[in-house]
Structures are given as C-alpha cells and as structure tokens.
C-alpha cells in the first residue's frame, strides 16, 4: 500500500514539476516574442502600451490564449500540490488550494482584458469613436490587466507560501528548496502590498530582487519535482 501511495505521489509531483517549468517557459517566451510592448506589467508607460495595443489585434488575441494556457497550468499545479501535501496539513493545504485557484481566476481575467483590447483594435464598429476615446478604453483594459495580475500575484504567492511551508514541515523536498520557496513567496507578497504604501519599495532594484528570488524558487522546485518526485515519508 505504501509503495503504491509513494508511486502515486511521485506521479503527481512530476506533473506539478513539469507544469511549473512550463509556466516559466511560456511566460518568458510570451514576454520576449508576443507581449513586450502591449503588456502593462512589463512597462510603466500606460499611454505607450495602450497606443501599441490599438495596433496589435493578433498579438492581443495570442496573449489571451496564452493566459488561458497559463490558467490551466496554474490549476493543475494548485490541485497537484494539494493532493501531495494534504496529509501534512489538511487545513493549510485546503486554504492554499482555494487561494491558489482564486489567483488563477484573476489570471483568467487578464485574458478577458486582452480580448477586449483586441476587439477595440480590430472591430470596425469602434472606428466611429475618436482616437482619444479608443485610447482611453485601451488604457482602461491595460490598467485592469495590471491590477488583476498584481492581485493574482499576491494571492498566488501566499498560496505557494502555504504549500512551501508544508513541504518544509513534511520534508518531501529538500529543506533548502522549501525554505527558499517560503521566503521568496512571502517576499513577493509582502513587497507588492507594502510598496503601495511605501513608494521606495517600488524601486526597480527591489522589484528585480523579488522577481529573481521567486524565479529561483520556482525553477528549483519544478526541476526537483519533475526529476525526482517527492521523498518517502
């Protein structure tokens, strides 16, 4: 029985690991080749992004479908982590699953805003509007995407903090990976929230620090789970 349970846990863990790595790869490729100038989360210039969006209908549609793919991967990761870790802490695992799925829904909203902007860019019904009106509507879609992304990032980081704590407690992955993941997840959530009240924390160096910390945590966790699965209890 224990051998069968370990085998199932390893299979789920490997799915989670490969899904984590896939989200990173998809995100990097999308940022480089698809959304570099039409994603407000990659630029602080709302006007420039909105202007670019009105000339990028096809890329906006691609951005939306990439967000759908990311949503599916995020759901798979959250459910998989819950299945692996529920015996280590049912309440925290359930809470992390719920919060993680909520974060995924906010990611899904990003797809809606991208498709809205694509309609503004490509539907002739909007040609009757003045340029300033269309630009304002595109700016609204960009701003909505920004807020949904950042709220989703906060919730997603808190959910991962819960899962990493359970990994640390259960020792199903090396303590250094679980501990770093817990630190990085809390670092992301804390910094994003507090920089709204302490502008100094919005400095590019601090943003780069929490992004790199989080990337290291996700890559190391993804690689470990994808290759080795989880340790036996």
mmCIF file of C-alpha atoms in Angstrom:
data_model
loop_
_atom_site.group_PDB
_atom_site.id
_atom_site.type_symbol
_atom_site.label_atom_id
_atom_site.label_comp_id
_atom_site.label_asym_id
_atom_site.label_seq_id
_atom_site.Cartn_x
_atom_site.Cartn_y
_atom_site.Cartn_z
ATOM 1 C CA UNK A 1 0.000 0.000 0.000
ATOM 2 C CA UNK A 2 2.770 2.446 0.958
ATOM 3 C CA UNK A 3 4.639 1.670 -2.269
ATOM 4 C CA UNK A 4 1.503 2.398 -4.312
ATOM 5 C CA UNK A 5 0.892 5.661 -2.446
ATOM 6 C CA UNK A 6 4.510 6.738 -2.993
ATOM 7 C CA UNK A 7 4.221 5.900 -6.685
ATOM 8 C CA UNK A 8 1.044 7.992 -6.994
ATOM 9 C CA UNK A 9 2.632 10.888 -5.110
ATOM 10 C CA UNK A 10 5.678 10.768 -7.375
ATOM 11 C CA UNK A 11 3.482 10.768 -10.489
ATOM 12 C CA UNK A 12 1.501 13.789 -9.266
ATOM 13 C CA UNK A 13 4.707 15.553 -8.194
ATOM 14 C CA UNK A 14 6.259 15.099 -11.627
ATOM 15 C CA UNK A 15 3.151 16.547 -13.279
ATOM 16 C CA UNK A 16 3.377 19.517 -10.931
ATOM 17 C CA UNK A 17 7.087 19.934 -11.595
ATOM 18 C CA UNK A 18 6.761 19.908 -15.371
ATOM 19 C CA UNK A 19 3.768 22.254 -15.159
ATOM 20 C CA UNK A 20 5.773 24.713 -13.048
ATOM 21 C CA UNK A 21 8.590 24.666 -15.585
ATOM 22 C CA UNK A 22 6.096 25.042 -18.435
ATOM 23 C CA UNK A 23 4.564 28.172 -16.890
ATOM 24 C CA UNK A 24 8.030 29.724 -16.650
ATOM 25 C CA UNK A 25 8.958 28.834 -20.225
ATOM 26 C CA UNK A 26 5.618 30.037 -21.618
ATOM 27 C CA UNK A 27 5.880 33.278 -19.642
ATOM 28 C CA UNK A 28 9.408 34.033 -20.844
ATOM 29 C CA UNK A 29 8.635 33.235 -24.485
ATOM 30 C CA UNK A 30 5.461 35.327 -24.385
ATOM 31 C CA UNK A 31 7.298 38.281 -22.832
ATOM 32 C CA UNK A 32 10.050 38.161 -25.449
ATOM 33 C CA UNK A 33 8.130 37.348 -28.625
ATOM 34 C CA UNK A 34 4.473 38.347 -28.106
ATOM 35 C CA UNK A 35 3.679 40.939 -25.446
ATOM 36 C CA UNK A 36 6.804 43.022 -24.930
ATOM 37 C CA UNK A 37 5.111 46.330 -25.822
ATOM 38 C CA UNK A 38 1.449 45.518 -25.141
ATOM 39 C CA UNK A 39 1.653 44.263 -21.556
ATOM 40 C CA UNK A 40 1.407 46.963 -18.900
ATOM 41 C CA UNK A 41 3.079 44.614 -16.431
ATOM 42 C CA UNK A 42 6.282 44.937 -18.462
ATOM 43 C CA UNK A 43 6.158 48.717 -18.860
ATOM 44 C CA UNK A 44 5.329 51.716 -16.692
ATOM 45 C CA UNK A 45 4.150 53.813 -19.663
ATOM 46 C CA UNK A 46 0.392 53.258 -19.814
ATOM 47 C CA UNK A 47 -0.135 55.617 -22.759
ATOM 48 C CA UNK A 48 2.535 53.919 -24.883
ATOM 49 C CA UNK A 49 1.183 50.455 -24.085
ATOM 50 C CA UNK A 50 -2.399 51.487 -24.892
ATOM 51 C CA UNK A 51 -1.254 53.027 -28.186
ATOM 52 C CA UNK A 52 0.611 49.839 -29.112
ATOM 53 C CA UNK A 53 -2.420 47.728 -28.198
ATOM 54 C CA UNK A 54 -4.556 49.509 -30.791
ATOM 55 C CA UNK A 55 -2.135 48.289 -33.478
ATOM 56 C CA UNK A 56 -1.716 44.735 -32.223
ATOM 57 C CA UNK A 57 -5.002 42.852 -32.558
ATOM 58 C CA UNK A 58 -3.486 39.450 -33.369
ATOM 59 C CA UNK A 59 -0.869 39.628 -30.633
ATOM 60 C CA UNK A 60 -3.548 40.592 -28.109
ATOM 61 C CA UNK A 61 -5.530 37.517 -29.082
ATOM 62 C CA UNK A 62 -2.383 35.426 -28.722
ATOM 63 C CA UNK A 63 -1.830 36.996 -25.282
ATOM 64 C CA UNK A 64 -5.350 35.972 -24.267
ATOM 65 C CA UNK A 65 -4.889 32.354 -25.332
ATOM 66 C CA UNK A 66 -1.510 32.207 -23.607
ATOM 67 C CA UNK A 67 -3.290 33.400 -20.448
ATOM 68 C CA UNK A 68 -5.796 30.552 -20.895
ATOM 69 C CA UNK A 69 -2.931 28.074 -21.126
ATOM 70 C CA UNK A 70 -1.325 29.569 -18.022
ATOM 71 C CA UNK A 71 -4.644 29.343 -16.191
ATOM 72 C CA UNK A 72 -4.882 25.633 -16.966
ATOM 73 C CA UNK A 73 -1.327 25.014 -15.803
ATOM 74 C CA UNK A 74 -1.877 27.010 -12.603
ATOM 75 C CA UNK A 75 -4.979 24.986 -11.743
ATOM 76 C CA UNK A 76 -3.078 21.744 -12.343
ATOM 77 C CA UNK A 77 -0.245 22.947 -10.082
ATOM 78 C CA UNK A 78 -2.557 24.035 -7.248
ATOM 79 C CA UNK A 79 -4.591 20.812 -7.290
ATOM 80 C CA UNK A 80 -1.455 18.685 -7.560
ATOM 81 C CA UNK A 81 0.232 20.403 -4.617
ATOM 82 C CA UNK A 82 -2.932 19.955 -2.558
ATOM 83 C CA UNK A 83 -3.006 16.221 -3.307
ATOM 84 C CA UNK A 84 0.656 15.849 -2.363
ATOM 85 C CA UNK A 85 0.524 17.916 0.824
ATOM 86 C CA UNK A 86 -2.968 17.475 2.268
ATOM 87 C CA UNK A 87 -1.817 14.790 4.692
ATOM 88 C CA UNK A 88 0.876 17.144 6.044
ATOM 89 C CA UNK A 89 -1.685 19.806 6.954
ATOM 90 C CA UNK A 90 -5.257 19.460 5.647
ATOM 91 C CA UNK A 91 -6.430 22.923 6.696
ATOM 92 C CA UNK A 92 -3.440 24.838 5.308
ATOM 93 C CA UNK A 93 -3.375 22.703 2.151
ATOM 94 C CA UNK A 94 -7.081 23.367 1.560
ATOM 95 C CA UNK A 95 -6.641 27.094 2.201
ATOM 96 C CA UNK A 96 -3.672 27.235 -0.173
ATOM 97 C CA UNK A 97 -5.676 25.409 -2.847
ATOM 98 C CA UNK A 98 -8.585 27.845 -2.543
ATOM 99 C CA UNK A 99 -6.331 30.918 -2.597
ATOM 100 C CA UNK A 100 -4.295 29.495 -5.480
ATOM 101 C CA UNK A 101 -7.415 28.839 -7.557
ATOM 102 C CA UNK A 102 -8.623 32.379 -6.802
ATOM 103 C CA UNK A 103 -5.305 33.692 -8.106
ATOM 104 C CA UNK A 104 -5.747 31.610 -11.254
ATOM 105 C CA UNK A 105 -9.139 33.201 -11.884
ATOM 106 C CA UNK A 106 -7.521 36.638 -11.729
ATOM 107 C CA UNK A 107 -5.032 35.435 -14.353
ATOM 108 C CA UNK A 108 -8.010 34.376 -16.442
ATOM 109 C CA UNK A 109 -9.372 37.929 -16.207
ATOM 110 C CA UNK A 110 -6.199 39.041 -17.956
ATOM 111 C CA UNK A 111 -7.318 37.011 -20.966
ATOM 112 C CA UNK A 112 -10.659 38.838 -20.942
ATOM 113 C CA UNK A 113 -8.967 42.245 -20.888
ATOM 114 C CA UNK A 114 -6.646 41.216 -23.729
ATOM 115 C CA UNK A 115 -9.598 40.107 -25.872
ATOM 116 C CA UNK A 116 -11.428 43.349 -25.048
ATOM 117 C CA UNK A 117 -8.427 45.306 -26.288
ATOM 118 C CA UNK A 118 -8.230 43.105 -29.397
ATOM 119 C CA UNK A 119 -11.852 43.986 -30.201
ATOM 120 C CA UNK A 120 -11.058 47.693 -29.791
ATOM 121 C CA UNK A 121 -8.112 47.286 -32.127
ATOM 122 C CA UNK A 122 -9.754 45.211 -34.829
ATOM 123 C CA UNK A 123 -13.533 45.710 -34.847
ATOM 124 C CA UNK A 124 -14.673 48.387 -37.303
ATOM 125 C CA UNK A 125 -17.610 49.164 -35.031
ATOM 126 C CA UNK A 126 -15.170 51.161 -32.909
ATOM 127 C CA UNK A 127 -13.871 53.213 -35.843
ATOM 128 C CA UNK A 128 -16.588 55.799 -35.242
ATOM 129 C CA UNK A 129 -15.010 56.676 -31.910
ATOM 130 C CA UNK A 130 -12.450 59.437 -31.696
ATOM 131 C CA UNK A 131 -8.853 58.406 -31.276
ATOM 132 C CA UNK A 132 -8.752 59.724 -27.726
ATOM 133 C CA UNK A 133 -11.800 57.660 -26.736
ATOM 134 C CA UNK A 134 -10.357 54.447 -28.133
ATOM 135 C CA UNK A 135 -7.043 55.179 -26.458
ATOM 136 C CA UNK A 136 -8.823 55.752 -23.144
ATOM 137 C CA UNK A 137 -10.683 52.448 -23.451
ATOM 138 C CA UNK A 138 -7.453 50.633 -24.319
ATOM 139 C CA UNK A 139 -5.784 52.273 -21.316
ATOM 140 C CA UNK A 140 -8.612 51.011 -19.114
ATOM 141 C CA UNK A 141 -8.051 47.454 -20.359
ATOM 142 C CA UNK A 142 -4.323 47.801 -19.704
ATOM 143 C CA UNK A 143 -4.891 49.145 -16.189
ATOM 144 C CA UNK A 144 -7.394 46.383 -15.412
ATOM 145 C CA UNK A 145 -4.861 43.830 -16.597
ATOM 146 C CA UNK A 146 -2.257 45.393 -14.295
ATOM 147 C CA UNK A 147 -4.477 45.271 -11.219
ATOM 148 C CA UNK A 148 -5.746 41.734 -11.857
ATOM 149 C CA UNK A 149 -2.199 40.484 -12.478
ATOM 150 C CA UNK A 150 -0.812 42.006 -9.293
ATOM 151 C CA UNK A 151 -3.698 40.869 -7.120
ATOM 152 C CA UNK A 152 -3.305 37.412 -8.625
ATOM 153 C CA UNK A 153 0.442 37.514 -7.935
ATOM 154 C CA UNK A 154 -0.181 38.380 -4.279
ATOM 155 C CA UNK A 155 -2.732 35.601 -3.819
ATOM 156 C CA UNK A 156 -0.648 33.113 -5.798
ATOM 157 C CA UNK A 157 2.431 33.897 -3.719
ATOM 158 C CA UNK A 158 0.513 33.464 -0.460
ATOM 159 C CA UNK A 159 -0.843 30.127 -1.690
ATOM 160 C CA UNK A 160 2.658 28.959 -2.614
ATOM 161 C CA UNK A 161 3.933 30.120 0.783
ATOM 162 C CA UNK A 162 1.412 27.758 2.385
ATOM 163 C CA UNK A 163 2.483 24.874 0.163
ATOM 164 C CA UNK A 164 6.197 25.558 0.725
ATOM 165 C CA UNK A 165 5.626 25.609 4.488
ATOM 166 C CA UNK A 166 4.024 22.174 4.216
ATOM 167 C CA UNK A 167 6.935 20.963 2.091
ATOM 168 C CA UNK A 168 9.301 22.243 4.794
ATOM 169 C CA UNK A 169 7.265 20.547 7.509
ATOM 170 C CA UNK A 170 6.905 17.218 5.678
ATOM 171 C CA UNK A 171 10.453 17.161 4.221
ATOM 172 C CA UNK A 172 9.078 15.806 0.962
ATOM 173 C CA UNK A 173 11.599 18.001 -0.870
ATOM 174 C CA UNK A 174 14.991 19.280 0.370
ATOM 175 C CA UNK A 175 14.668 21.822 3.170
ATOM 176 C CA UNK A 176 16.804 24.374 1.332
ATOM 177 C CA UNK A 177 14.384 24.398 -1.631
ATOM 178 C CA UNK A 178 11.275 24.520 0.559
ATOM 179 C CA UNK A 179 12.769 27.182 2.839
ATOM 180 C CA UNK A 180 13.849 29.370 -0.047
ATOM 181 C CA UNK A 181 10.437 28.956 -1.668
ATOM 182 C CA UNK A 182 8.715 30.040 1.546
ATOM 183 C CA UNK A 183 10.988 33.072 1.839
ATOM 184 C CA UNK A 184 10.623 34.076 -1.828
ATOM 185 C CA UNK A 185 6.832 33.708 -1.812
ATOM 186 C CA UNK A 186 6.433 35.857 1.302
ATOM 187 C CA UNK A 187 8.964 38.348 -0.087
ATOM 188 C CA UNK A 188 6.874 38.791 -3.254
ATOM 189 C CA UNK A 189 3.550 39.163 -1.444
ATOM 190 C CA UNK A 190 4.921 41.482 1.258
ATOM 191 C CA UNK A 191 6.758 43.756 -1.187
ATOM 192 C CA UNK A 192 3.876 44.141 -3.637
ATOM 193 C CA UNK A 193 1.462 45.071 -0.847
ATOM 194 C CA UNK A 194 3.752 47.377 1.107
ATOM 195 C CA UNK A 195 5.108 49.280 -1.892
ATOM 196 C CA UNK A 196 1.619 50.734 -2.363
ATOM 197 C CA UNK A 197 2.170 52.477 0.975
ATOM 198 C CA UNK A 198 5.969 52.854 0.918
ATOM 199 C CA UNK A 199 6.891 54.048 -2.605
ATOM 200 C CA UNK A 200 10.600 53.401 -2.002
ATOM 201 C CA UNK A 201 9.870 49.658 -2.137
ATOM 202 C CA UNK A 202 8.757 50.094 -5.750
ATOM 203 C CA UNK A 203 12.348 50.776 -6.825
ATOM 204 C CA UNK A 204 13.492 48.681 -9.770
ATOM 205 C CA UNK A 205 16.253 47.013 -7.749
ATOM 206 C CA UNK A 206 13.799 45.688 -5.175
ATOM 207 C CA UNK A 207 11.398 44.538 -7.892
ATOM 208 C CA UNK A 208 14.235 42.689 -9.631
ATOM 209 C CA UNK A 209 15.274 41.143 -6.297
ATOM 210 C CA UNK A 210 11.874 39.608 -5.535
ATOM 211 C CA UNK A 211 11.380 38.503 -9.147
ATOM 212 C CA UNK A 212 14.753 36.725 -9.218
ATOM 213 C CA UNK A 213 14.154 35.192 -5.782
ATOM 214 C CA UNK A 214 10.790 33.873 -6.915
ATOM 215 C CA UNK A 215 12.207 32.586 -10.199
ATOM 216 C CA UNK A 216 14.934 30.657 -8.384
ATOM 217 C CA UNK A 217 12.331 29.138 -6.058
ATOM 218 C CA UNK A 218 10.008 28.063 -8.870
ATOM 219 C CA UNK A 219 12.742 26.696 -11.124
ATOM 220 C CA UNK A 220 14.446 24.719 -8.356
ATOM 221 C CA UNK A 221 11.130 23.310 -7.118
ATOM 222 C CA UNK A 222 9.968 22.499 -10.624
ATOM 223 C CA UNK A 223 13.216 20.743 -11.528
ATOM 224 C CA UNK A 224 13.304 18.720 -8.309
ATOM 225 C CA UNK A 225 9.689 17.567 -8.578
ATOM 226 C CA UNK A 226 9.921 16.867 -12.317
ATOM 227 C CA UNK A 227 13.073 14.763 -11.987
ATOM 228 C CA UNK A 228 12.855 13.138 -8.557
ATOM 229 C CA UNK A 229 9.254 13.488 -7.443
ATOM 230 C CA UNK A 230 8.862 13.585 -3.650
ATOM 231 C CA UNK A 231 10.691 11.818 -0.868
ATOM 232 C CA UNK A 232 9.045 8.990 1.008
ATOM 233 C CA UNK A 233 7.759 9.870 4.462
#
